[in-house]
Tab-separated table of C-alpha atoms and ligand atoms in Angstrom:
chain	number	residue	atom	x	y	z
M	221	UNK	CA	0.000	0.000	0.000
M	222	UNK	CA	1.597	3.255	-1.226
M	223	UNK	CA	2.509	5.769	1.959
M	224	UNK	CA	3.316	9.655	2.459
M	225	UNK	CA	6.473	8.549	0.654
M	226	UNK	CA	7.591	10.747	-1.907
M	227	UNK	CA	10.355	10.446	-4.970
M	228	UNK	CA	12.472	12.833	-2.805
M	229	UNK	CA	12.094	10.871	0.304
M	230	UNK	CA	12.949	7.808	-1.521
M	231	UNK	CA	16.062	9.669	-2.742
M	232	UNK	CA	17.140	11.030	0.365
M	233	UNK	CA	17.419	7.635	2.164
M	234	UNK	CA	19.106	6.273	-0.961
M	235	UNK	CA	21.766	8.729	-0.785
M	236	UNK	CA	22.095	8.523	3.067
M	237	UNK	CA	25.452	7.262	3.583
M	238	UNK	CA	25.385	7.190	7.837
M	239	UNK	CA	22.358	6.365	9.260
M	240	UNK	CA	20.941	6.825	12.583
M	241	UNK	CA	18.052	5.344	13.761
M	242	UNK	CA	16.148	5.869	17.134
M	243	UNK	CA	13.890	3.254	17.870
M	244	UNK	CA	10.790	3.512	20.347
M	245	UNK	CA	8.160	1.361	21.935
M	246	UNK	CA	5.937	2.008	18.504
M	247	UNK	CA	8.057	0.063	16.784
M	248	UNK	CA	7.648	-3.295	18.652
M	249	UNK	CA	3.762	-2.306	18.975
M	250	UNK	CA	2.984	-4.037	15.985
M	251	UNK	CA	4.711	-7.291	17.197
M	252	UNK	CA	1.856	-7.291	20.189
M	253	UNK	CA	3.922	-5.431	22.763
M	254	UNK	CA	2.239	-2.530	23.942
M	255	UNK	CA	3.665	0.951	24.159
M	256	UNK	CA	4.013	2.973	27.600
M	257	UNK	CA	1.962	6.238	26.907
M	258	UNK	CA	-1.091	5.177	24.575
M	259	UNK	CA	-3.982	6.479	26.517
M	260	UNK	CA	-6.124	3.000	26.411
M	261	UNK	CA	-3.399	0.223	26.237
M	262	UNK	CA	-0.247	1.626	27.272
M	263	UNK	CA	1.829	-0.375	30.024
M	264	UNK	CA	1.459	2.882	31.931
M	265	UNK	CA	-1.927	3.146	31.044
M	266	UNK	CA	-2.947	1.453	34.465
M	267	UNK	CA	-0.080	1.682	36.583
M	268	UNK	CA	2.180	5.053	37.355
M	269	UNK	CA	5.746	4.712	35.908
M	270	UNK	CA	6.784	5.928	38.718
M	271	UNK	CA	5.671	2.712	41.005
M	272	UNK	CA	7.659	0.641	38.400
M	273	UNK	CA	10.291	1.661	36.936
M	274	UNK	CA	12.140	3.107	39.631
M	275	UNK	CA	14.961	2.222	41.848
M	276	UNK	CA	12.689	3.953	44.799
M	277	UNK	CA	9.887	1.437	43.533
M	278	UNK	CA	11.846	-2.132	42.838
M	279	UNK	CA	13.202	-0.744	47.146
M	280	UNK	CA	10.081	-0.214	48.208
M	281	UNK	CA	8.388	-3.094	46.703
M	282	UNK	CA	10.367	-5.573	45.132
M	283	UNK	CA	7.542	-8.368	44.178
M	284	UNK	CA	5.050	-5.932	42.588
M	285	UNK	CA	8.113	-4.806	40.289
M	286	UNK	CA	9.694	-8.084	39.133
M	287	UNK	CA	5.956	-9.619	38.956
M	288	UNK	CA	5.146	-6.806	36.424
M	289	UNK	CA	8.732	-7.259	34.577
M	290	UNK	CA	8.312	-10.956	34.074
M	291	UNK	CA	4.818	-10.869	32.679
M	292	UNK	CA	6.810	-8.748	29.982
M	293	UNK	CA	9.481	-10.854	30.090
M	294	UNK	CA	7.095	-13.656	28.686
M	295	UNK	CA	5.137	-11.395	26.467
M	296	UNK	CA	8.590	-10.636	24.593
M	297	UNK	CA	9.405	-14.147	24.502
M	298	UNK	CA	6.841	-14.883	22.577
M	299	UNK	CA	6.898	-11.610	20.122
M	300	UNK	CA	8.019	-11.850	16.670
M	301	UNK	CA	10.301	-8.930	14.679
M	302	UNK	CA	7.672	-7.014	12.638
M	303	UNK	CA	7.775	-5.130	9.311
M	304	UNK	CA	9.623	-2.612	10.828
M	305	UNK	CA	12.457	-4.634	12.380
M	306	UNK	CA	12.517	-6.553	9.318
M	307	UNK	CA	13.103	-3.283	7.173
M	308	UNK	CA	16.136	-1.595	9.084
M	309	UNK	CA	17.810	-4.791	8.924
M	310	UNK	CA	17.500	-4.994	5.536
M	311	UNK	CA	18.773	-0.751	5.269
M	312	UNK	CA	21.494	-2.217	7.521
M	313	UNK	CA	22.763	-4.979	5.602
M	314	UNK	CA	22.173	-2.867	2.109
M	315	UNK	CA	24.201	-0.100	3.802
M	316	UNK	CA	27.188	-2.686	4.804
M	317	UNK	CA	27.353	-3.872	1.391
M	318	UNK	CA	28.206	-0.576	0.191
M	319	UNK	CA	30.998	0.054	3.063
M	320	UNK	CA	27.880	2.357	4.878
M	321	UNK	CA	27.074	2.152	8.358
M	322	UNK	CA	23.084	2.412	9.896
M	323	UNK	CA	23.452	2.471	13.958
M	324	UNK	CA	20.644	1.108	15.430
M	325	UNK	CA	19.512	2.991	18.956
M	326	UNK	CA	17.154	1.284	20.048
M	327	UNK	CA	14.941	2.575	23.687
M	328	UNK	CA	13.051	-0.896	23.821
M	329	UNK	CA	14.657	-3.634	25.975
M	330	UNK	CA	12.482	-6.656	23.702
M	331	UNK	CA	16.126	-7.917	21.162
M	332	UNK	CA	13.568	-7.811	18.423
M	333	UNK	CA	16.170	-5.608	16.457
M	334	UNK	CA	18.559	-8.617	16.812
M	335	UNK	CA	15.967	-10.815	16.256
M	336	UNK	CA	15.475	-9.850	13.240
M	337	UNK	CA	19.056	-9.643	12.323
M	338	UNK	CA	19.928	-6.339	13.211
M	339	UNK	CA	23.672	-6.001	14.673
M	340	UNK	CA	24.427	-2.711	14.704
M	341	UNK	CA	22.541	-2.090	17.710
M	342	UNK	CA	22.954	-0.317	21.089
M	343	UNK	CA	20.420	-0.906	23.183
M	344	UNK	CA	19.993	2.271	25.205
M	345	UNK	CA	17.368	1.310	28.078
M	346	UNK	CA	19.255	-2.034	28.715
M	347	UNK	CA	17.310	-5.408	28.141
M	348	UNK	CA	14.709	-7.548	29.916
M	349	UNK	CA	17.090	-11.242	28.673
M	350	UNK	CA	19.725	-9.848	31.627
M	351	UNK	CA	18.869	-9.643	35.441
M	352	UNK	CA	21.212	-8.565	37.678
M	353	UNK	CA	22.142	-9.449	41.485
M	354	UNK	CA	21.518	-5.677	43.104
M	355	UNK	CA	23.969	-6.801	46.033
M	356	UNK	CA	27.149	-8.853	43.867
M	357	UNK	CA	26.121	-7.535	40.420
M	358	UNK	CA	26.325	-10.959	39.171
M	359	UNK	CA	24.624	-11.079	35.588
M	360	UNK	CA	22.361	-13.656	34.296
M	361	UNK	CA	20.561	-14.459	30.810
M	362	UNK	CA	16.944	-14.935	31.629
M	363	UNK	CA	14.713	-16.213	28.338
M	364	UNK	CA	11.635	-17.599	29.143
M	365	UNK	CA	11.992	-19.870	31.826
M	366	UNK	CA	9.297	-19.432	35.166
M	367	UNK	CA	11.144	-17.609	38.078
M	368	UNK	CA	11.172	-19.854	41.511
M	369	UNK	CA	10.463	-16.530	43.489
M	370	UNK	CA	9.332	-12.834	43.217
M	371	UNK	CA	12.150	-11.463	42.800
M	372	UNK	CA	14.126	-13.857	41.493
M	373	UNK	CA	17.567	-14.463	43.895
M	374	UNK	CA	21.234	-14.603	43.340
M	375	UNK	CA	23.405	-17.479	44.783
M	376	UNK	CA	24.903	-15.077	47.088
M	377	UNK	CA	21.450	-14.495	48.398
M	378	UNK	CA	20.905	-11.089	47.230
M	379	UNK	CA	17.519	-10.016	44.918
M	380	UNK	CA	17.934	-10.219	40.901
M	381	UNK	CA	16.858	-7.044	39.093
M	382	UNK	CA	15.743	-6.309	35.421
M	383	UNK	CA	19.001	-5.231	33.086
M	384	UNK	CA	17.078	-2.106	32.276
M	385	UNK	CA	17.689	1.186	33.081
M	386	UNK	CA	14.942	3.126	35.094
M	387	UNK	CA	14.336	7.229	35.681
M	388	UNK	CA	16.835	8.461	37.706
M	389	UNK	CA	19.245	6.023	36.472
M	390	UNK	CA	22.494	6.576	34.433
M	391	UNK	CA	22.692	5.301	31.050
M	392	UNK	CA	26.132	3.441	29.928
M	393	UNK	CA	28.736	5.925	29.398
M	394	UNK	CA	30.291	4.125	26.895
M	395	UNK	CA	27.102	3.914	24.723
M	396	UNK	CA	26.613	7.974	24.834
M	397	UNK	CA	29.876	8.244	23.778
M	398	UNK	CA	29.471	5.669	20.931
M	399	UNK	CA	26.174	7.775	19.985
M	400	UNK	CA	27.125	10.869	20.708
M	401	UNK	CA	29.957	10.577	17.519
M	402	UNK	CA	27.434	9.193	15.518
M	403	UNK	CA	24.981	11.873	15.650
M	404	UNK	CA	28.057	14.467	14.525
M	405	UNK	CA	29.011	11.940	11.756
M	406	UNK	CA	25.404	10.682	10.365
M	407	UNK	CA	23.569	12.254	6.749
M	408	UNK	CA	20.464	10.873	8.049
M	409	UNK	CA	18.657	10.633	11.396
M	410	UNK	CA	15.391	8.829	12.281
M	411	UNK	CA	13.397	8.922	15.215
M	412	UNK	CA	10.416	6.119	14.730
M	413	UNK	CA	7.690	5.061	17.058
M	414	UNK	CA	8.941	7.040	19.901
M	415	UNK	CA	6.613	10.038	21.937
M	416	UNK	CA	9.931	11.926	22.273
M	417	UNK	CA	9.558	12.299	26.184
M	418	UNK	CA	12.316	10.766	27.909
M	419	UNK	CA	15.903	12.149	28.119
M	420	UNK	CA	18.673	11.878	26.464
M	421	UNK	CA	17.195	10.028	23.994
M	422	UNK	CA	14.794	12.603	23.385
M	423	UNK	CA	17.834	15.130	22.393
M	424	UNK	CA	19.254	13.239	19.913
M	425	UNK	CA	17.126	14.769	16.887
M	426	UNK	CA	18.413	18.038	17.859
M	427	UNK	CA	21.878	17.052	18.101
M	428	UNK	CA	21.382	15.441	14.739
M	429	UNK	CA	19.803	18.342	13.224
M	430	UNK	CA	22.842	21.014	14.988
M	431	UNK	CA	25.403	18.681	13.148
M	432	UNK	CA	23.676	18.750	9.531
M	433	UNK	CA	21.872	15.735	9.340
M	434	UNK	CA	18.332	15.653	7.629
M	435	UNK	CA	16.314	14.412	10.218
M	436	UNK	CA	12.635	12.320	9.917
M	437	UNK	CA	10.321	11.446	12.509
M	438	UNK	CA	7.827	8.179	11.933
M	439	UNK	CA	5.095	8.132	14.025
M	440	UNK	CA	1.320	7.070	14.375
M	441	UNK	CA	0.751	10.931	15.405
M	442	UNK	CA	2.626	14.347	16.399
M	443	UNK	CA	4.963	14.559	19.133
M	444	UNK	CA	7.340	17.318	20.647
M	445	UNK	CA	10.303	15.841	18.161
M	446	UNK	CA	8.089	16.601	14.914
M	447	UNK	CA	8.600	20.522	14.615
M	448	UNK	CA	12.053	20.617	14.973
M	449	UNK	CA	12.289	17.151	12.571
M	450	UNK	CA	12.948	17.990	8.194
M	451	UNK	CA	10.178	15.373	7.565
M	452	UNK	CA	7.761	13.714	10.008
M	453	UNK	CA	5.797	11.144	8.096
M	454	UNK	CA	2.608	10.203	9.720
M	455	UNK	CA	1.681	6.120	10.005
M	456	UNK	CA	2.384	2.847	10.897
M	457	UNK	CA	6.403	2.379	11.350
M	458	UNK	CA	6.409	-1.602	9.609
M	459	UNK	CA	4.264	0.301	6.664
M	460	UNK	CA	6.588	2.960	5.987
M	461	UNK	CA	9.891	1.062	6.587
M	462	UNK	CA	8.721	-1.456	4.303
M	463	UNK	CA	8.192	1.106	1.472
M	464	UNK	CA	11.123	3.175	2.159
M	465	UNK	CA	13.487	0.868	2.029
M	466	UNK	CA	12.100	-1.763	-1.006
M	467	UNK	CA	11.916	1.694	-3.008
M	468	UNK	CA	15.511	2.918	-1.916
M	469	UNK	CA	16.743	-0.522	-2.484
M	470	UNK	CA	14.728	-2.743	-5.027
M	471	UNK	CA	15.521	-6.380	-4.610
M	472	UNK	CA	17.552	-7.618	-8.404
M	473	UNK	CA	16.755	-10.912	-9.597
M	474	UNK	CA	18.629	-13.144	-10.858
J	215	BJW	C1	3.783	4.143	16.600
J	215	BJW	C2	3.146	2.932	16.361
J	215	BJW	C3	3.357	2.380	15.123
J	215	BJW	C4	2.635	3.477	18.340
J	215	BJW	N1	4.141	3.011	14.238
J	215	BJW	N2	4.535	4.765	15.714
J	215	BJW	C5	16.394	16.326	30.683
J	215	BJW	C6	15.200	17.012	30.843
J	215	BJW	C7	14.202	16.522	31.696
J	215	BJW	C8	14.371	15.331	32.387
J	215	BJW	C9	15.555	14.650	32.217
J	215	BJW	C10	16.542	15.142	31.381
J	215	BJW	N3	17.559	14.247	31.381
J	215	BJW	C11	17.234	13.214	32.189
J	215	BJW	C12	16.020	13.441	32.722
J	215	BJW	C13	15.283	12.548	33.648
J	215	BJW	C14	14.627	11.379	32.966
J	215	BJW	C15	13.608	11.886	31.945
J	215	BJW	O1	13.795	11.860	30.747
J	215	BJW	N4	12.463	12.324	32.406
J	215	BJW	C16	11.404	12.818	31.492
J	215	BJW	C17	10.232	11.850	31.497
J	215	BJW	C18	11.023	14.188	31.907
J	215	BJW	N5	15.619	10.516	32.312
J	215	BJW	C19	16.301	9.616	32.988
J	215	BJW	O2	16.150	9.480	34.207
J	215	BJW	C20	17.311	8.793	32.222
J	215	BJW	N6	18.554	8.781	32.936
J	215	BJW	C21	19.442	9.771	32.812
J	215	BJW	O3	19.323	10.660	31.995
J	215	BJW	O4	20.519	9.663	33.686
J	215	BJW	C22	21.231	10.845	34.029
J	215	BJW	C23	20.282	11.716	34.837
J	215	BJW	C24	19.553	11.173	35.871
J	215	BJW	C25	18.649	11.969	36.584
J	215	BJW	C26	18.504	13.313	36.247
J	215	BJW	C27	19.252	13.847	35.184
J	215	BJW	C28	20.144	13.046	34.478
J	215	BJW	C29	16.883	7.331	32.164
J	215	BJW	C30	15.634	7.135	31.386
J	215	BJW	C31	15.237	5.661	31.457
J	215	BJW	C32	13.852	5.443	30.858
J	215	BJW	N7	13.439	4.140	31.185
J	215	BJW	C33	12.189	3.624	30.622
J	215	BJW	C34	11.876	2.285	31.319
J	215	BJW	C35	12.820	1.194	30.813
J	215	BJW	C36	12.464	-0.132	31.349
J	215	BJW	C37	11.079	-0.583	30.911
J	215	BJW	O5	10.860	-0.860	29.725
J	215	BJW	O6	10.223	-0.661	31.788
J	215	BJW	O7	12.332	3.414	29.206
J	215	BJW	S1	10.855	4.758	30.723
J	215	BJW	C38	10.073	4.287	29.197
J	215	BJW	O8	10.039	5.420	28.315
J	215	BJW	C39	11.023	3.246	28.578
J	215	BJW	C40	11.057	3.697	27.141
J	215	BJW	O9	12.225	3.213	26.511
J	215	BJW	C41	11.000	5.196	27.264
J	215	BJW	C42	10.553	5.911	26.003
J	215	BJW	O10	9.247	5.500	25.656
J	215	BJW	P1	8.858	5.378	24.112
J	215	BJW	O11	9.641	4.293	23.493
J	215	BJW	O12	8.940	6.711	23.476
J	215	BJW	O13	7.342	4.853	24.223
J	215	BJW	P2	5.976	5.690	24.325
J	215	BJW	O14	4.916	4.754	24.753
J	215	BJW	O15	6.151	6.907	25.132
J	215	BJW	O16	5.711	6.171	22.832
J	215	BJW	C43	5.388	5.272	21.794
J	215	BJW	C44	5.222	6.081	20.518
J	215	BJW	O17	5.032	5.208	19.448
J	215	BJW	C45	3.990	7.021	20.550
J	215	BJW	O18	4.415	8.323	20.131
J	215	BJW	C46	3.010	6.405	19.534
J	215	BJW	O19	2.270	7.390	18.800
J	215	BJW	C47	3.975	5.701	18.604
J	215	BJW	N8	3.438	4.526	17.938
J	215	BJW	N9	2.410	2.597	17.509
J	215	BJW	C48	4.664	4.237	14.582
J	215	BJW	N10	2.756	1.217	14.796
J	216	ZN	ZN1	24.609	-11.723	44.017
């Protein structure tokens, strides 16, 4: 189904030779996950964030917070990469095969980008595969195997944590670094499927923008981002993707 895509647009990502790409909750939404701030079905839509993804909150009440992390946990574990994950691995792999790059910086803590055979990918928010010992620091992968308790413990007795990073919490230095040289070396920035909300990522379009990068936003609807973004096509990420990148980079037969 043709898009808001026009010849230009198609041109522009065609000629993109660095590409940045900010991922957000919308993008896994069409895998079944659901996002944080949609009114009706958003995680947060019955809970406040601030009860859950805390430090303060996994202190104050452990149980409720690992509880509501598994049941994601499991969720994930059962998603499947979408449209949209399928299409920036693609732009990824097209890019390497010209000697390009496409960076992947991605806010959701699901792997579907690697799923889906994304590598280029820092995952800013952490991931819900890793808990952590909060006392030894121990790490662990976690798939989709039932927990024995609520929260889950460490040998050395101490409570295992999500790998994700929470408000309040510092993201990994060496991944700002990593991004913060991409956004002064990329042609092309996209923010997709994120509300454009939560710090730093949130910045990044700017920084983009400061350092001469075109910059898009994809998203179901406005957001804070889309004023300051060149192009801010409206719709479903997995749609768009799709289009964008079979026009930018038809498949050859034979
Ligand atoms: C579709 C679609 C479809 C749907 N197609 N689109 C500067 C200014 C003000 C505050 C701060 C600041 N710097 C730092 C802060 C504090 C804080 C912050 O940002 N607060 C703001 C809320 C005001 N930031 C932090 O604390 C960060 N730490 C930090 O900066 O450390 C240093 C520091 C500490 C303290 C003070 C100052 C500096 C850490 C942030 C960690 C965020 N963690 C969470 C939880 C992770 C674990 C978990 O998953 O539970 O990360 S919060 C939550 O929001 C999650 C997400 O990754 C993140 C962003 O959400 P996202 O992805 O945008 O989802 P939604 O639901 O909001 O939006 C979905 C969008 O998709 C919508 O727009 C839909 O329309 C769209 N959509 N379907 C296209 N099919
Ligand atoms: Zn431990």
């Amino acid at each position: 189904m043709a898009t808001v895509l026009t010849d230009d647009d198609i041109a522009m990502a065609r000629e993109a030779n660095f590409v940045v790409a900010l991922t957000g909750a919308g993008v896994s939404a069409e895998s079944g996950i659901p996002t944080f701030r949609d009114r009706e079905t958003g995680l947060w839509a019955k809970y406040d964030p601030v009860q859950l993804a805390t430090p303060e909150a996994f202190e104050r009440d452990p149980e409720l917070v690992t509880r509501w992390y598994d049941s994601r946990r499991i969720l994930c574990a059962a998603a499947k990469p979408n449209a949209a994950h399928l299409a920036l691995a693609r732009w990824e792999r097209e890019l390497e095969k010209r000697g390009h790059i496409l960076l992947l910086v991605t806010q959701n803590i699901d792997r579907l980008h690697h799923a889906a055979g994304s590598r280029n990918v820092i995952e800013l928010h952490g991931t819900l595969w890793v808990w952590r010992c909060a006392t030894c620091g121990e790490e662990r992968e976690e798939r989709g195997g039932a927990f024995e308790s609520f929260p889950p413990r460490c040998a050395c007795g101490g409570m295992r944590r999500p790998g994700v990073v929470w408000f309040g919490e510092s993201l990994s230095v060496d991944a700002i670094r990593r991004i913060e040289k991409a956004l002064k070396a990329c042609d092309l920035f996209l923010s997709i499927g994120t509300s454009g909300v939560v710090y730093p990522a949130a910045g990044f379009l700017r920084t983009a923008k400061d350092e001469c990068a075109r910059a898009i936003e994809i998203n179901r609807e406005p957001t804070p981002l889309s004023r300051h973004a060149d192009r801010s096509w409206i719709g479903n990420a997995g749609e768009i993707l799709t289009e964008l990148v079979e026009r930018a980079f038809p498949a050859t037969v034979g």
